[in-house]
Amino acid sequence: MSFSSATAAVDLDPDKLPRHVAIIMDGNGRWAKKRVLNRIRGHEKGTETVRMAVRTCRKQNIPYLTLYAFSTENWQRPRQEVAALMALLKKFLLKEKAEMMAQDIRLSCIGQIENLPDDVRATIHDVCAATGNNRHMTLNLALSYGSRAEITRAVQQIAQQVRAGSLDPDRITENIISNCLYTQSMPDPDILIRTSGEMRISNFLLWQIAYAEIFVTKTLWPDFSEVEFLEILKAYQTRERRFGRVGGQV
Ligand code: FPP
């Protein structure tokens, strides 16, 4: 991750920055297909965009970035593609660890991490431990992640507390539920971006995006640029977030 690239010329209001950006990185396969390349080349190119997204958030002082890197459904892809994605993830983490330390970025991972291959898990464990005290920004990777599975897990935890007698069902609040999700220590995303034009949420952060501003771009993830990212942040700053209230109340 290099911080030397020129910042694109988009003026952002530092008082209206999102605290948390979540991204569904879609379109790697189509990017490769358009160039008659193997899908894996698309994921490789997409990894460069991951670097850009982290760098941009760090430069703009956005404290949380969550990237949907691998869903529970992605296990059903051809074995070769799954293996390539796992290898890319490991390579990315090993390569970025020093930069994450230098730039005060903490790694966090959400999802069924226990289902990842041993070597990937060990690398995640190592980078999470090394960067655990970094405070400037959190890079949160959703891996083997599915929102319904996350919510199911939360319901199980709450049911166990009720069965044990430590929680009265009448006292279950939204906060208690939020605190049982993988994202418990993070603010909810202010922005959800999806690349490649599909109008779907794809089982991503269903609870957490209740009030997120949604941006869908037709750009395929490998082509998603810093300029476009900054334009989305600029557009976010012009949106009126009412959280269910009327304009003047907010
Ligand atoms: C969706 O594109 C993308 C993925 C399933 C994987 C995303 C992975 C990366 C960007 C690279 C590795 C990740 C990190 C964090 C280093 P798709 O394959 O579904 O594209 P398509 O819809 O065009 O086929």
mmCIF file of C-alpha atoms and ligand atoms in Angstrom:
data_model
loop_
_atom_site.group_PDB
_atom_site.id
_atom_site.type_symbol
_atom_site.label_atom_id
_atom_site.label_comp_id
_atom_site.label_asym_id
_atom_site.label_seq_id
_atom_site.Cartn_x
_atom_site.Cartn_y
_atom_site.Cartn_z
ATOM 1 C CA MET A 1 0.000 0.000 0.000
ATOM 2 C CA SER A 2 1.575 3.220 -1.070
ATOM 3 C CA PHE A 3 0.311 6.587 0.076
ATOM 4 C CA SER A 4 2.251 8.575 -2.472
ATOM 5 C CA SER A 5 -0.327 8.569 -5.283
ATOM 6 C CA ALA A 6 -1.882 11.968 -5.925
ATOM 7 C CA THR A 7 -5.235 12.454 -4.222
ATOM 8 C CA ALA A 8 -7.947 12.895 -6.798
ATOM 9 C CA ALA A 9 -9.347 16.406 -6.949
ATOM 10 C CA VAL A 10 -12.620 15.941 -5.058
ATOM 11 C CA ASP A 11 -13.208 18.247 -2.086
ATOM 12 C CA LEU A 12 -14.766 16.437 0.826
ATOM 13 C CA ASP A 13 -16.235 18.022 3.931
ATOM 14 C CA PRO A 14 -14.197 16.516 6.798
ATOM 15 C CA ASP A 15 -17.176 16.957 9.151
ATOM 16 C CA LYS A 16 -19.499 14.832 7.024
ATOM 17 C CA LEU A 17 -17.364 11.801 6.353
ATOM 18 C CA PRO A 18 -18.866 8.359 6.836
ATOM 19 C CA ARG A 19 -17.576 6.401 9.801
ATOM 20 C CA HIS A 20 -18.060 3.093 8.062
ATOM 21 C CA VAL A 21 -18.066 2.163 4.373
ATOM 22 C CA ALA A 22 -19.122 -1.339 3.308
ATOM 23 C CA ILE A 23 -18.481 -2.640 -0.192
ATOM 24 C CA ILE A 24 -19.817 -5.577 -2.209
ATOM 25 C CA MET A 25 -16.920 -6.077 -4.607
ATOM 26 C CA ASP A 26 -18.592 -7.555 -7.663
ATOM 27 C CA GLY A 27 -17.588 -8.008 -11.292
ATOM 28 C CA ASN A 28 -14.146 -9.625 -11.193
ATOM 29 C CA GLY A 29 -15.348 -12.515 -13.353
ATOM 30 C CA ARG A 30 -16.964 -10.242 -15.952
ATOM 31 C CA TRP A 31 -13.856 -8.049 -16.060
ATOM 32 C CA ALA A 32 -11.796 -11.134 -16.948
ATOM 33 C CA LYS A 33 -14.360 -12.495 -19.413
ATOM 34 C CA LYS A 34 -14.404 -9.210 -21.346
ATOM 35 C CA ARG A 35 -10.664 -9.642 -21.848
ATOM 36 C CA VAL A 36 -10.893 -13.370 -22.607
ATOM 37 C CA LEU A 37 -8.909 -14.074 -19.444
ATOM 38 C CA ASN A 38 -9.326 -16.661 -16.723
ATOM 39 C CA ARG A 39 -11.672 -15.475 -13.919
ATOM 40 C CA ILE A 40 -8.749 -15.722 -11.516
ATOM 41 C CA ARG A 41 -7.027 -12.878 -13.376
ATOM 42 C CA GLY A 42 -10.098 -10.801 -12.503
ATOM 43 C CA HIS A 43 -9.674 -11.585 -8.813
ATOM 44 C CA GLU A 44 -5.970 -10.699 -9.045
ATOM 45 C CA LYS A 45 -6.808 -7.351 -10.582
ATOM 46 C CA GLY A 46 -9.561 -6.932 -7.999
ATOM 47 C CA THR A 47 -6.961 -7.296 -5.255
ATOM 48 C CA GLU A 48 -5.279 -4.127 -6.552
ATOM 49 C CA THR A 49 -8.620 -2.336 -6.174
ATOM 50 C CA VAL A 50 -8.798 -3.618 -2.593
ATOM 51 C CA ARG A 51 -5.485 -1.849 -1.949
ATOM 52 C CA MET A 52 -6.840 1.341 -3.495
ATOM 53 C CA ALA A 53 -9.990 1.207 -1.346
ATOM 54 C CA VAL A 54 -8.007 0.728 1.880
ATOM 55 C CA ARG A 55 -5.576 3.478 0.929
ATOM 56 C CA THR A 56 -8.397 5.885 0.077
ATOM 57 C CA CYS A 57 -10.237 5.302 3.358
ATOM 58 C CA ARG A 58 -7.017 5.716 5.303
ATOM 59 C CA LYS A 59 -6.189 8.952 3.493
ATOM 60 C CA GLN A 60 -9.698 10.301 4.061
ATOM 61 C CA ASN A 61 -9.738 9.293 7.739
ATOM 62 C CA ILE A 62 -12.654 6.904 7.377
ATOM 63 C CA PRO A 63 -12.270 4.626 10.394
ATOM 64 C CA TYR A 64 -14.028 1.447 9.188
ATOM 65 C CA LEU A 65 -13.997 -0.289 5.817
ATOM 66 C CA THR A 66 -15.799 -3.628 5.434
ATOM 67 C CA LEU A 67 -15.190 -5.617 2.253
ATOM 68 C CA TYR A 68 -17.294 -8.612 1.187
ATOM 69 C CA ALA A 69 -14.400 -10.794 0.093
ATOM 70 C CA PHE A 70 -15.941 -14.289 0.266
ATOM 71 C CA SER A 71 -19.526 -15.296 0.998
ATOM 72 C CA THR A 72 -20.810 -18.558 2.448
ATOM 73 C CA GLU A 73 -22.283 -19.208 -1.034
ATOM 74 C CA ASN A 74 -18.870 -18.691 -2.706
ATOM 75 C CA TRP A 75 -17.763 -22.134 -1.427
ATOM 76 C CA GLN A 76 -19.906 -23.559 -4.238
ATOM 77 C CA ARG A 77 -17.638 -22.073 -6.933
ATOM 78 C CA PRO A 78 -15.240 -24.393 -8.816
ATOM 79 C CA ARG A 79 -12.576 -25.784 -6.498
ATOM 80 C CA GLN A 80 -9.782 -24.095 -8.454
ATOM 81 C CA GLU A 81 -11.372 -20.661 -8.105
ATOM 82 C CA VAL A 82 -11.932 -21.104 -4.360
ATOM 83 C CA ALA A 83 -8.301 -22.184 -3.944
ATOM 84 C CA ALA A 84 -7.112 -19.184 -5.977
ATOM 85 C CA LEU A 85 -9.200 -16.776 -3.877
ATOM 86 C CA MET A 86 -7.792 -18.259 -0.669
ATOM 87 C CA ALA A 87 -4.242 -17.997 -2.018
ATOM 88 C CA LEU A 88 -4.824 -14.375 -3.064
ATOM 89 C CA LEU A 89 -6.205 -13.501 0.338
ATOM 90 C CA LYS A 90 -3.209 -15.019 2.102
ATOM 91 C CA LYS A 91 -0.767 -13.289 -0.247
ATOM 92 C CA PHE A 92 -2.561 -9.970 0.272
ATOM 93 C CA LEU A 93 -2.399 -10.249 4.055
ATOM 94 C CA LEU A 94 1.252 -11.260 4.100
ATOM 95 C CA LYS A 95 2.148 -8.441 1.728
ATOM 96 C CA GLU A 96 0.126 -5.723 3.464
ATOM 97 C CA LYS A 97 1.000 -6.552 7.064
ATOM 98 C CA ALA A 98 3.969 -4.162 7.214
ATOM 99 C CA GLU A 99 1.993 -1.346 5.612
ATOM 100 C CA MET A 100 -0.911 -1.916 7.962
ATOM 101 C CA MET A 101 1.509 -1.540 10.860
ATOM 102 C CA ALA A 102 3.072 1.579 9.316
ATOM 103 C CA GLN A 103 -0.324 3.139 8.655
ATOM 104 C CA ASP A 104 -1.897 2.157 11.989
ATOM 105 C CA ILE A 105 -4.540 -0.078 10.385
ATOM 106 C CA ARG A 106 -6.091 -2.948 12.318
ATOM 107 C CA LEU A 107 -7.267 -6.109 10.570
ATOM 108 C CA SER A 108 -10.553 -7.619 11.618
ATOM 109 C CA CYS A 109 -12.368 -10.545 9.993
ATOM 110 C CA ILE A 110 -16.044 -11.460 10.242
ATOM 111 C CA GLY A 111 -17.728 -14.682 9.158
ATOM 112 C CA GLN A 112 -17.211 -18.392 9.653
ATOM 113 C CA ILE A 113 -13.445 -18.027 9.839
ATOM 114 C CA GLU A 114 -13.273 -21.572 11.235
ATOM 115 C CA ASN A 115 -14.217 -22.861 7.753
ATOM 116 C CA LEU A 116 -11.193 -21.307 6.030
ATOM 117 C CA PRO A 117 -8.127 -23.438 5.214
ATOM 118 C CA ASP A 118 -5.635 -23.814 8.099
ATOM 119 C CA ASP A 119 -2.883 -21.740 6.472
ATOM 120 C CA VAL A 120 -5.255 -18.843 5.716
ATOM 121 C CA ARG A 121 -6.616 -18.984 9.267
ATOM 122 C CA ALA A 122 -3.102 -18.927 10.685
ATOM 123 C CA THR A 123 -2.220 -15.892 8.552
ATOM 124 C CA ILE A 124 -5.390 -14.084 9.628
ATOM 125 C CA HIS A 125 -4.633 -14.891 13.244
ATOM 126 C CA ASP A 126 -1.086 -13.591 12.873
ATOM 127 C CA VAL A 127 -2.053 -10.309 11.139
ATOM 128 C CA CYS A 128 -5.001 -9.685 13.483
ATOM 129 C CA ALA A 129 -2.732 -10.184 16.495
ATOM 130 C CA ALA A 130 0.057 -8.000 15.081
ATOM 131 C CA THR A 131 -2.281 -5.144 14.122
ATOM 132 C CA GLY A 132 -4.654 -5.523 17.080
ATOM 133 C CA ASN A 133 -3.553 -2.315 18.825
ATOM 134 C CA ASN A 134 -3.666 -0.153 15.688
ATOM 135 C CA ARG A 135 -6.269 2.542 16.027
ATOM 136 C CA HIS A 136 -6.434 4.809 12.978
ATOM 137 C CA MET A 137 -8.544 2.522 10.838
ATOM 138 C CA THR A 138 -10.082 -0.949 10.818
ATOM 139 C CA LEU A 139 -10.028 -3.047 7.671
ATOM 140 C CA ASN A 140 -12.797 -5.554 8.195
ATOM 141 C CA LEU A 141 -12.869 -8.499 5.788
ATOM 142 C CA ALA A 142 -16.076 -10.520 5.480
ATOM 143 C CA LEU A 143 -14.875 -14.068 4.818
ATOM 144 C CA SER A 144 -17.080 -17.120 4.565
ATOM 145 C CA TYR A 145 -19.671 -14.572 5.609
ATOM 146 C CA GLY A 146 -23.434 -14.741 5.332
ATOM 147 C CA SER A 147 -25.730 -12.338 7.129
ATOM 148 C CA ARG A 148 -28.503 -14.842 7.808
ATOM 149 C CA ALA A 149 -25.975 -17.209 9.370
ATOM 150 C CA GLU A 150 -24.671 -14.315 11.488
ATOM 151 C CA ILE A 151 -28.186 -13.452 12.679
ATOM 152 C CA THR A 152 -28.962 -17.136 13.354
ATOM 153 C CA ARG A 153 -25.830 -17.342 15.496
ATOM 154 C CA ALA A 154 -26.927 -14.232 17.401
ATOM 155 C CA VAL A 155 -30.386 -15.717 18.024
ATOM 156 C CA GLN A 156 -28.771 -18.904 19.335
ATOM 157 C CA GLN A 157 -26.587 -16.906 21.750
ATOM 158 C CA ILE A 158 -29.579 -14.946 23.007
ATOM 159 C CA ALA A 159 -31.718 -18.088 23.365
ATOM 160 C CA GLN A 160 -28.969 -19.687 25.441
ATOM 161 C CA GLN A 161 -28.917 -16.676 27.783
ATOM 162 C CA VAL A 162 -32.692 -16.871 28.128
ATOM 163 C CA ARG A 163 -32.519 -20.620 28.838
ATOM 164 C CA ALA A 164 -29.813 -20.037 31.438
ATOM 165 C CA GLY A 165 -32.076 -17.489 33.118
ATOM 166 C CA SER A 166 -29.614 -14.612 32.668
ATOM 167 C CA LEU A 167 -31.782 -12.720 30.169
ATOM 168 C CA ASP A 168 -35.468 -11.862 30.383
ATOM 169 C CA PRO A 169 -37.062 -12.104 26.868
ATOM 170 C CA ASP A 170 -38.894 -8.821 27.536
ATOM 171 C CA ARG A 171 -35.525 -7.135 27.946
ATOM 172 C CA ILE A 172 -34.111 -8.150 24.559
ATOM 173 C CA THR A 173 -33.252 -4.894 22.804
ATOM 174 C CA GLU A 174 -31.826 -3.948 19.421
ATOM 175 C CA ASN A 175 -28.553 -3.222 21.220
ATOM 176 C CA ILE A 176 -28.412 -6.721 22.656
ATOM 177 C CA ILE A 177 -28.932 -8.155 19.178
ATOM 178 C CA SER A 178 -26.283 -5.826 17.649
ATOM 179 C CA ASN A 179 -23.857 -6.924 20.352
ATOM 180 C CA CYS A 180 -24.286 -10.564 19.359
ATOM 181 C CA LEU A 181 -23.269 -9.884 15.737
ATOM 182 C CA TYR A 182 -19.710 -10.202 14.434
ATOM 183 C CA THR A 183 -19.677 -6.414 13.994
ATOM 184 C CA GLN A 184 -20.460 -5.772 17.657
ATOM 185 C CA SER A 185 -17.704 -3.225 18.248
ATOM 186 C CA MET A 186 -18.238 -1.277 15.006
ATOM 187 C CA PRO A 187 -20.618 1.488 14.014
ATOM 188 C CA ASP A 188 -23.219 0.483 11.416
ATOM 189 C CA PRO A 189 -22.171 1.228 7.818
ATOM 190 C CA ASP A 190 -23.146 4.703 6.627
ATOM 191 C CA ILE A 191 -22.564 3.750 3.001
ATOM 192 C CA LEU A 192 -23.027 0.498 1.108
ATOM 193 C CA ILE A 193 -21.392 0.404 -2.327
ATOM 194 C CA ARG A 194 -21.978 -2.359 -4.844
ATOM 195 C CA THR A 195 -19.987 -2.508 -8.052
ATOM 196 C CA SER A 196 -20.983 -4.083 -11.401
ATOM 197 C CA GLY A 197 -24.563 -2.865 -11.414
ATOM 198 C CA GLU A 198 -26.512 -5.654 -9.724
ATOM 199 C CA MET A 199 -29.324 -4.368 -7.496
ATOM 200 C CA ARG A 200 -28.901 -6.976 -4.785
ATOM 201 C CA ILE A 201 -27.742 -7.130 -1.178
ATOM 202 C CA SER A 202 -26.569 -10.766 -1.474
ATOM 203 C CA ASN A 203 -26.891 -11.649 2.209
ATOM 204 C CA PHE A 204 -24.485 -8.900 3.317
ATOM 205 C CA LEU A 205 -24.866 -7.096 6.678
ATOM 206 C CA LEU A 206 -28.681 -7.254 6.546
ATOM 207 C CA TRP A 207 -29.155 -5.964 10.092
ATOM 208 C CA GLN A 208 -26.334 -3.424 10.005
ATOM 209 C CA ILE A 209 -27.309 -1.613 6.768
ATOM 210 C CA ALA A 210 -30.763 -0.591 8.040
ATOM 211 C CA TYR A 211 -29.992 3.103 7.437
ATOM 212 C CA ALA A 212 -27.008 2.882 5.079
ATOM 213 C CA GLU A 213 -26.997 5.067 1.978
ATOM 214 C CA ILE A 214 -26.779 2.727 -1.003
ATOM 215 C CA PHE A 215 -24.665 3.408 -4.091
ATOM 216 C CA VAL A 216 -24.655 0.998 -7.028
ATOM 217 C CA THR A 217 -22.190 1.614 -9.835
ATOM 218 C CA LYS A 218 -21.996 -0.251 -13.130
ATOM 219 C CA THR A 219 -18.195 -0.168 -12.921
ATOM 220 C CA LEU A 220 -16.717 -3.645 -12.485
ATOM 221 C CA TRP A 221 -14.688 -3.977 -9.276
ATOM 222 C CA PRO A 222 -11.250 -4.206 -10.990
ATOM 223 C CA ASP A 223 -12.024 -0.908 -12.787
ATOM 224 C CA PHE A 224 -13.331 0.894 -9.694
ATOM 225 C CA SER A 225 -11.029 3.870 -9.186
ATOM 226 C CA GLU A 226 -10.091 6.272 -6.427
ATOM 227 C CA VAL A 227 -11.823 9.058 -8.365
ATOM 228 C CA GLU A 228 -15.097 7.148 -8.481
ATOM 229 C CA PHE A 229 -14.806 6.230 -4.813
ATOM 230 C CA LEU A 230 -14.283 9.899 -3.907
ATOM 231 C CA GLU A 231 -17.236 10.904 -6.099
ATOM 232 C CA ILE A 232 -19.426 8.483 -4.163
ATOM 233 C CA LEU A 233 -18.190 9.956 -0.883
ATOM 234 C CA LYS A 234 -18.976 13.423 -2.256
ATOM 235 C CA ALA A 235 -22.482 12.326 -3.308
ATOM 236 C CA TYR A 236 -22.995 10.817 0.155
ATOM 237 C CA GLN A 237 -22.276 14.225 1.682
ATOM 238 C CA THR A 238 -25.153 15.740 -0.311
ATOM 239 C CA ARG A 239 -27.706 13.151 0.808
ATOM 240 C CA GLU A 240 -30.063 14.070 3.600
ATOM 241 C CA ARG A 241 -30.082 11.244 6.120
ATOM 242 C CA ARG A 242 -33.411 11.369 7.898
ATOM 243 C CA PHE A 243 -33.428 8.038 9.758
ATOM 244 C CA GLY A 244 -37.215 7.897 9.379
ATOM 245 C CA ARG A 245 -37.799 11.479 10.537
ATOM 246 C CA VAL A 246 -38.723 14.524 8.429
ATOM 247 C CA GLY A 247 -36.142 16.907 6.971
ATOM 248 C CA GLY A 248 -36.064 19.714 9.565
ATOM 249 C CA GLN A 249 -35.888 17.306 12.528
ATOM 250 C CA VAL A 250 -32.479 15.852 11.769
HETATM 251 C C1 FPP B 1 -17.149 -11.044 -6.922
HETATM 252 O O1 FPP B 1 -16.866 -11.038 -8.316
HETATM 253 C C2 FPP B 1 -15.928 -11.097 -6.154
HETATM 254 C C3 FPP B 1 -15.603 -12.101 -5.310
HETATM 255 C C4 FPP B 1 -16.479 -13.251 -5.058
HETATM 256 C C5 FPP B 1 -14.337 -12.119 -4.600
HETATM 257 C C6 FPP B 1 -13.756 -10.802 -4.224
HETATM 258 C C7 FPP B 1 -12.306 -10.995 -4.068
HETATM 259 C C8 FPP B 1 -11.344 -10.078 -4.349
HETATM 260 C C9 FPP B 1 -11.672 -8.707 -4.773
HETATM 261 C C10 FPP B 1 -9.897 -10.402 -4.278
HETATM 262 C C11 FPP B 1 -9.393 -11.045 -3.021
HETATM 263 C C12 FPP B 1 -9.794 -10.352 -1.787
HETATM 264 C C13 FPP B 1 -8.962 -9.709 -0.924
HETATM 265 C C14 FPP B 1 -9.522 -9.067 0.280
HETATM 266 C C15 FPP B 1 -7.517 -9.610 -1.118
HETATM 267 P P1 FPP B 1 -17.423 -12.213 -9.195
HETATM 268 O O2 FPP B 1 -16.363 -13.250 -9.323
HETATM 269 O O3 FPP B 1 -18.721 -12.722 -8.649
HETATM 270 O O4 FPP B 1 -17.646 -11.462 -10.557
HETATM 271 P P2 FPP B 1 -18.763 -11.792 -11.650
HETATM 272 O O5 FPP B 1 -20.096 -11.554 -10.994
HETATM 273 O O6 FPP B 1 -18.471 -10.808 -12.730
HETATM 274 O O7 FPP B 1 -18.563 -13.217 -12.072
#
